[in-house]
Amino acid sequence: MLIVRYASRTTTRGLVFLNHHLYGEPDGPIGMDYYVWIVRNERRTIVVDTGYSDLGGRNRQRGHLIHPGEAFRRLGVTPAESTLVLTHAHYDHAGNVDLFPDSKVIVPRTEFDFWTGDCARRLQFHHSVEDTDLDHLRTVHEQGRMVFHRGHEEIAPGVELIELGGHSPGQAILTVRTDEGLVLLASDATHYYEELERDLPFLVVADLEAMYRGFDYMNGLVADRDAILVPGHDPAVLDRHRRLDGPMGEFTAVIGGPRSEGAAV
């Protein structure tokens, strides 16, 4: 599995954790990195999330360290031969779906139904998405390339997709079996290690109760199955894992499989 950091910024803890003042801690700076993930072996490639588009970045004054499309190209991802999984539809995870014009796209049904429904137009939800991205998802659906997911199911041998909700109505996580152990790819079910470890919900939340239940579920995977946690935005992620050999090692870490660029992971 490849972990690819495509952007980075600095914000404050008060703008990251829900009701931060309740914890009696001083506010202060915190880094926020942005990732996409690639799960592959010699038989298949699964791209998990697509990062934010140029438009999504410009609308929020955020650039790229490397554009996700360029990262995919340099890592040997062939869109037509890849399956795309979207953990949720926020702008920084579903912003470049058009780079995969022929791919099957797996999306939590709850997520698609919410973001194509009326409530998604409300400001408290809508600020997290781009209309252009949602239009791309509608196109995928109209073309018959969308595969809906509900609950907990295996989408490929050793790869399970699990809907938790919380941060977004259909927020999903993945578990991936690797030769280093079971990986818990949390995406934004937990943005940071400390979010899960210290029970600190993220500021953007669609269903707080579901978020807390998701914390319990993920903590159970870590405790009971010794799962390797990969949160969605923690700057420490790359340093906790071995870097990919070659130039893309600046942006990419590996869990399981060979280290060389372009190799099956």
Short mmCIF file of C-alpha atoms in Angstrom, two decimals:
data_model
loop_
_atom_site.label_atom_id
_atom_site.label_comp_id
_atom_site.label_asym_id
_atom_site.label_seq_id
_atom_site.Cartn_x
_atom_site.Cartn_y
_atom_site.Cartn_z
CA MET A 1 0.00 0.00 0.00
CA LEU A 2 1.27 3.46 -0.92
CA ILE A 3 0.55 6.57 1.14
CA VAL A 4 0.97 9.71 -0.99
CA ARG A 5 1.11 13.20 0.53
CA TYR A 6 -0.01 15.69 -2.10
CA ALA A 7 -0.45 18.87 -0.02
CA SER A 8 0.35 20.37 3.37
CA ARG A 9 -0.61 23.43 5.39
CA THR A 10 -0.56 24.82 8.92
CA THR A 11 -3.69 25.73 10.84
CA THR A 12 -4.63 25.94 14.54
CA ARG A 13 -5.98 23.36 16.96
CA GLY A 14 -9.05 25.48 17.55
CA LEU A 15 -9.87 25.18 13.85
CA VAL A 16 -9.33 21.42 13.85
CA PHE A 17 -10.95 19.93 16.96
CA LEU A 18 -14.64 20.34 17.76
CA ASN A 19 -15.23 22.73 20.69
CA HIS A 20 -11.51 22.77 21.43
CA HIS A 21 -12.04 25.16 24.34
CA LEU A 22 -13.74 22.37 26.32
CA TYR A 23 -10.43 20.56 26.80
CA GLY A 24 -8.83 23.39 28.79
CA GLU A 25 -5.81 23.45 26.50
CA PRO A 26 -4.21 26.48 24.87
CA ASP A 27 -4.74 26.94 21.16
CA GLY A 28 -1.71 26.59 18.96
CA PRO A 29 -0.49 25.65 15.49
CA ILE A 30 -1.02 22.20 14.02
CA GLY A 31 -0.02 20.79 10.66
CA MET A 32 -2.50 19.26 8.27
CA ASP A 33 -1.30 17.07 5.41
CA TYR A 34 -3.42 15.75 2.55
CA TYR A 35 -3.15 12.22 1.21
CA VAL A 36 -4.32 9.77 -1.41
CA TRP A 37 -3.66 6.05 -1.21
CA ILE A 38 -2.92 3.22 -3.63
CA VAL A 39 -3.59 -0.43 -2.79
CA ARG A 40 -2.16 -2.77 -5.38
CA ASN A 41 -0.51 -6.06 -6.18
CA GLU A 42 0.34 -7.87 -9.40
CA ARG A 43 -3.37 -8.50 -10.13
CA ARG A 44 -5.16 -5.24 -9.35
CA THR A 45 -4.82 -1.56 -8.49
CA ILE A 46 -7.25 0.21 -6.18
CA VAL A 47 -6.91 3.98 -5.88
CA VAL A 48 -8.43 5.30 -2.66
CA ASP A 49 -9.55 8.93 -3.00
CA THR A 50 -8.31 11.43 -5.56
CA GLY A 51 -7.37 14.55 -3.60
CA TYR A 52 -8.48 18.06 -4.37
CA SER A 53 -8.60 19.56 -7.83
CA ASP A 54 -6.93 22.77 -8.95
CA LEU A 55 -10.31 24.47 -8.59
CA GLY A 56 -10.93 23.09 -5.11
CA GLY A 57 -7.50 24.27 -4.04
CA ARG A 58 -7.86 27.74 -5.55
CA ASN A 59 -11.23 28.25 -3.90
CA ARG A 60 -9.53 27.69 -0.53
CA GLN A 61 -6.13 29.28 -1.31
CA ARG A 62 -4.42 25.88 -1.11
CA GLY A 63 -1.82 24.56 -3.50
CA HIS A 64 -0.28 21.16 -4.14
CA LEU A 65 3.09 19.71 -3.24
CA ILE A 66 2.40 17.43 -6.18
CA HIS A 67 -0.87 17.21 -8.07
CA PRO A 68 -2.57 13.87 -7.37
CA GLY A 69 -2.83 13.17 -11.08
CA GLU A 70 0.92 13.64 -11.51
CA ALA A 71 1.56 11.45 -8.47
CA PHE A 72 -0.58 8.68 -9.92
CA ARG A 73 1.24 8.96 -13.25
CA ARG A 74 4.69 8.86 -11.67
CA LEU A 75 3.72 5.88 -9.54
CA GLY A 76 2.62 3.91 -12.57
CA VAL A 77 -1.13 4.03 -12.02
CA THR A 78 -3.07 3.39 -15.22
CA PRO A 79 -6.57 4.84 -14.69
CA ALA A 80 -8.28 2.51 -17.16
CA GLU A 81 -6.88 -0.49 -15.29
CA SER A 82 -7.68 0.82 -11.80
CA THR A 83 -10.69 0.69 -9.52
CA LEU A 84 -11.43 3.93 -7.67
CA VAL A 85 -12.77 3.95 -4.12
CA LEU A 86 -14.07 7.17 -2.56
CA THR A 87 -14.21 7.15 1.22
CA HIS A 88 -16.38 10.27 1.14
CA ALA A 89 -17.22 13.14 -1.20
CA HIS A 90 -15.45 16.11 0.41
CA TYR A 91 -13.45 18.30 -1.95
CA ASP A 92 -10.05 17.04 -0.75
CA HIS A 93 -10.93 13.39 -1.35
CA ALA A 94 -13.12 13.42 -4.47
CA GLY A 95 -11.66 16.27 -6.49
CA ASN A 96 -10.15 14.52 -9.50
CA VAL A 97 -12.59 11.76 -10.38
CA ASP A 98 -12.52 12.95 -13.99
CA LEU A 99 -8.95 11.61 -14.24
CA PHE A 100 -10.51 8.13 -14.18
CA PRO A 101 -13.00 8.35 -17.08
CA ASP A 102 -13.29 4.60 -17.62
CA SER A 103 -12.84 3.26 -14.10
CA LYS A 104 -15.35 1.58 -11.84
CA VAL A 105 -15.97 3.89 -8.88
CA ILE A 106 -17.02 2.44 -5.53
CA VAL A 107 -18.92 4.92 -3.35
CA PRO A 108 -20.89 4.50 -0.10
CA ARG A 109 -24.55 4.72 -1.08
CA THR A 110 -25.32 6.89 1.95
CA GLU A 111 -22.65 9.35 0.84
CA PHE A 112 -23.86 9.64 -2.74
CA ASP A 113 -27.51 9.98 -1.75
CA PHE A 114 -26.75 12.73 0.75
CA TRP A 115 -24.54 14.84 -1.49
CA THR A 116 -26.95 14.63 -4.41
CA GLY A 117 -29.88 15.53 -2.15
CA ASP A 118 -31.39 18.82 -1.03
CA CYS A 119 -29.70 19.12 2.38
CA ALA A 120 -26.25 19.16 0.79
CA ARG A 121 -26.98 22.69 -0.42
CA ARG A 122 -26.98 24.02 3.16
CA LEU A 123 -23.87 26.05 3.92
CA GLN A 124 -22.76 24.02 6.93
CA PHE A 125 -22.48 21.00 4.63
CA HIS A 126 -21.79 22.59 1.26
CA HIS A 127 -18.52 24.27 2.25
CA SER A 128 -16.89 20.81 2.31
CA VAL A 129 -17.57 20.00 -1.35
CA GLU A 130 -17.24 21.39 -4.86
CA ASP A 131 -20.23 21.37 -7.21
CA THR A 132 -17.98 20.36 -10.09
CA ASP A 133 -16.85 17.30 -8.15
CA LEU A 134 -20.45 16.33 -7.44
CA ASP A 135 -21.26 16.75 -11.13
CA HIS A 136 -18.46 14.31 -11.94
CA LEU A 137 -19.97 11.80 -9.53
CA ARG A 138 -23.38 12.21 -11.15
CA THR A 139 -21.76 11.57 -14.53
CA VAL A 140 -20.12 8.39 -13.24
CA HIS A 141 -23.52 7.24 -12.00
CA GLU A 142 -25.24 8.08 -15.29
CA GLN A 143 -22.57 6.18 -17.20
CA GLY A 144 -23.18 3.06 -15.14
CA ARG A 145 -19.66 3.00 -13.68
CA MET A 146 -20.67 3.61 -10.07
CA VAL A 147 -20.82 0.69 -7.66
CA PHE A 148 -22.65 1.44 -4.43
CA HIS A 149 -21.41 0.15 -1.09
CA ARG A 150 -23.33 -0.31 2.14
CA GLY A 151 -22.21 -1.52 5.52
CA HIS A 152 -19.22 -3.84 5.62
CA GLU A 153 -18.04 -5.85 2.63
CA GLU A 154 -14.96 -7.22 0.94
CA ILE A 155 -14.34 -5.33 -2.31
CA ALA A 156 -11.25 -7.36 -3.28
CA PRO A 157 -9.35 -10.22 -1.65
CA GLY A 158 -7.93 -8.83 1.59
CA VAL A 159 -9.56 -5.40 1.17
CA GLU A 160 -12.68 -4.52 3.14
CA LEU A 161 -14.71 -1.30 2.92
CA ILE A 162 -16.61 -0.35 6.08
CA GLU A 163 -19.10 2.52 6.35
CA LEU A 164 -18.92 4.38 9.67
CA GLY A 165 -20.45 7.81 9.01
CA GLY A 166 -19.60 10.62 11.41
CA HIS A 167 -17.36 13.12 9.66
CA SER A 168 -19.49 12.80 6.53
CA PRO A 169 -22.84 10.97 6.25
CA GLY A 170 -21.35 7.92 4.53
CA GLN A 171 -17.72 8.19 5.67
CA ALA A 172 -15.97 4.86 5.06
CA ILE A 173 -12.73 3.25 6.12
CA LEU A 174 -10.79 0.35 4.62
CA THR A 175 -8.88 -2.53 6.09
CA VAL A 176 -6.11 -3.98 3.95
CA ARG A 177 -4.16 -7.18 4.60
CA THR A 178 -0.45 -6.71 3.92
CA ASP A 179 2.66 -8.71 4.70
CA GLU A 180 3.32 -6.22 7.52
CA GLY A 181 -0.09 -6.79 9.09
CA LEU A 182 -3.61 -5.45 8.84
CA VAL A 183 -3.74 -1.80 7.80
CA LEU A 184 -6.61 0.38 9.01
CA LEU A 185 -6.90 3.08 6.37
CA ALA A 186 -9.06 5.48 8.34
CA SER A 187 -9.27 8.34 5.85
CA ASP A 188 -11.21 11.08 7.66
CA ALA A 189 -12.91 8.81 10.17
CA THR A 190 -9.92 10.06 12.15
CA HIS A 191 -7.80 12.86 10.75
CA TYR A 192 -5.05 12.57 13.37
CA TYR A 193 -3.57 9.90 15.60
CA GLU A 194 -4.45 11.95 18.67
CA GLU A 195 -8.01 12.43 17.47
CA LEU A 196 -8.55 8.72 18.02
CA GLU A 197 -6.18 8.23 20.94
CA ARG A 198 -7.55 11.17 22.97
CA ASP A 199 -11.19 11.05 21.82
CA LEU A 200 -11.06 14.48 20.14
CA PRO A 201 -13.73 14.78 17.43
CA PHE A 202 -12.87 16.80 14.34
CA LEU A 203 -14.50 20.18 13.82
CA VAL A 204 -16.39 19.14 10.67
CA VAL A 205 -18.93 16.50 11.66
CA ALA A 206 -22.21 15.35 10.15
CA ASP A 207 -23.16 12.99 13.00
CA LEU A 208 -21.26 13.26 16.28
CA GLU A 209 -22.69 10.07 17.76
CA ALA A 210 -21.63 8.12 14.67
CA MET A 211 -18.18 9.68 14.88
CA TYR A 212 -17.79 8.49 18.48
CA ARG A 213 -19.03 5.01 17.53
CA GLY A 214 -16.48 5.02 14.73
CA PHE A 215 -13.74 5.87 17.21
CA ASP A 216 -14.77 2.85 19.29
CA TYR A 217 -14.79 0.58 16.25
CA MET A 218 -11.36 1.70 15.08
CA ASN A 219 -9.87 1.48 18.57
CA GLY A 220 -11.18 -2.07 18.67
CA LEU A 221 -9.38 -2.92 15.43
CA VAL A 222 -6.15 -1.48 16.79
CA ALA A 223 -6.48 -3.27 20.14
CA ASP A 224 -7.90 -6.62 19.03
CA ARG A 225 -6.28 -7.10 15.62
CA ASP A 226 -3.13 -5.02 16.08
CA ALA A 227 -4.18 -2.95 13.08
CA ILE A 228 -1.74 -0.39 11.69
CA LEU A 229 -3.59 2.94 11.83
CA VAL A 230 -3.28 5.34 8.89
CA PRO A 231 -5.23 8.54 9.65
CA GLY A 232 -6.38 10.92 6.95
CA HIS A 233 -4.40 14.11 7.60
CA ASP A 234 -1.70 13.62 10.23
CA PRO A 235 1.72 15.00 9.17
CA ALA A 236 3.40 12.18 11.13
CA VAL A 237 2.10 9.44 8.85
CA LEU A 238 4.97 9.33 6.35
CA ASP A 239 7.59 9.31 9.09
CA ARG A 240 5.99 6.29 10.75
CA HIS A 241 6.53 4.16 7.65
CA ARG A 242 9.36 3.44 5.25
CA ARG A 243 9.74 5.80 2.36
CA LEU A 244 9.48 4.69 -1.23
CA ASP A 245 12.85 4.48 -2.96
CA GLY A 246 13.50 7.07 -5.65
CA PRO A 247 12.31 10.65 -6.23
CA MET A 248 8.71 9.93 -5.22
CA GLY A 249 9.95 9.04 -1.75
CA GLU A 250 9.66 12.75 -0.97
CA PHE A 251 5.89 12.31 -1.04
CA THR A 252 5.31 8.58 -0.57
CA ALA A 253 5.57 5.89 2.10
CA VAL A 254 4.98 2.15 1.78
CA ILE A 255 3.32 -0.47 3.93
CA GLY A 256 3.93 -4.03 2.72
CA GLY A 257 5.48 -5.27 -0.50
CA PRO A 258 8.59 -4.11 -2.38
CA ARG A 259 10.00 -0.60 -1.95
CA SER A 260 10.86 0.23 -5.55
CA GLU A 261 8.81 2.72 -7.54
CA GLY A 262 6.14 1.17 -9.70
CA ALA A 263 6.37 -2.23 -8.00
CA ALA A 264 3.37 -4.13 -6.72
CA VAL A 265 2.64 -3.21 -3.12
#
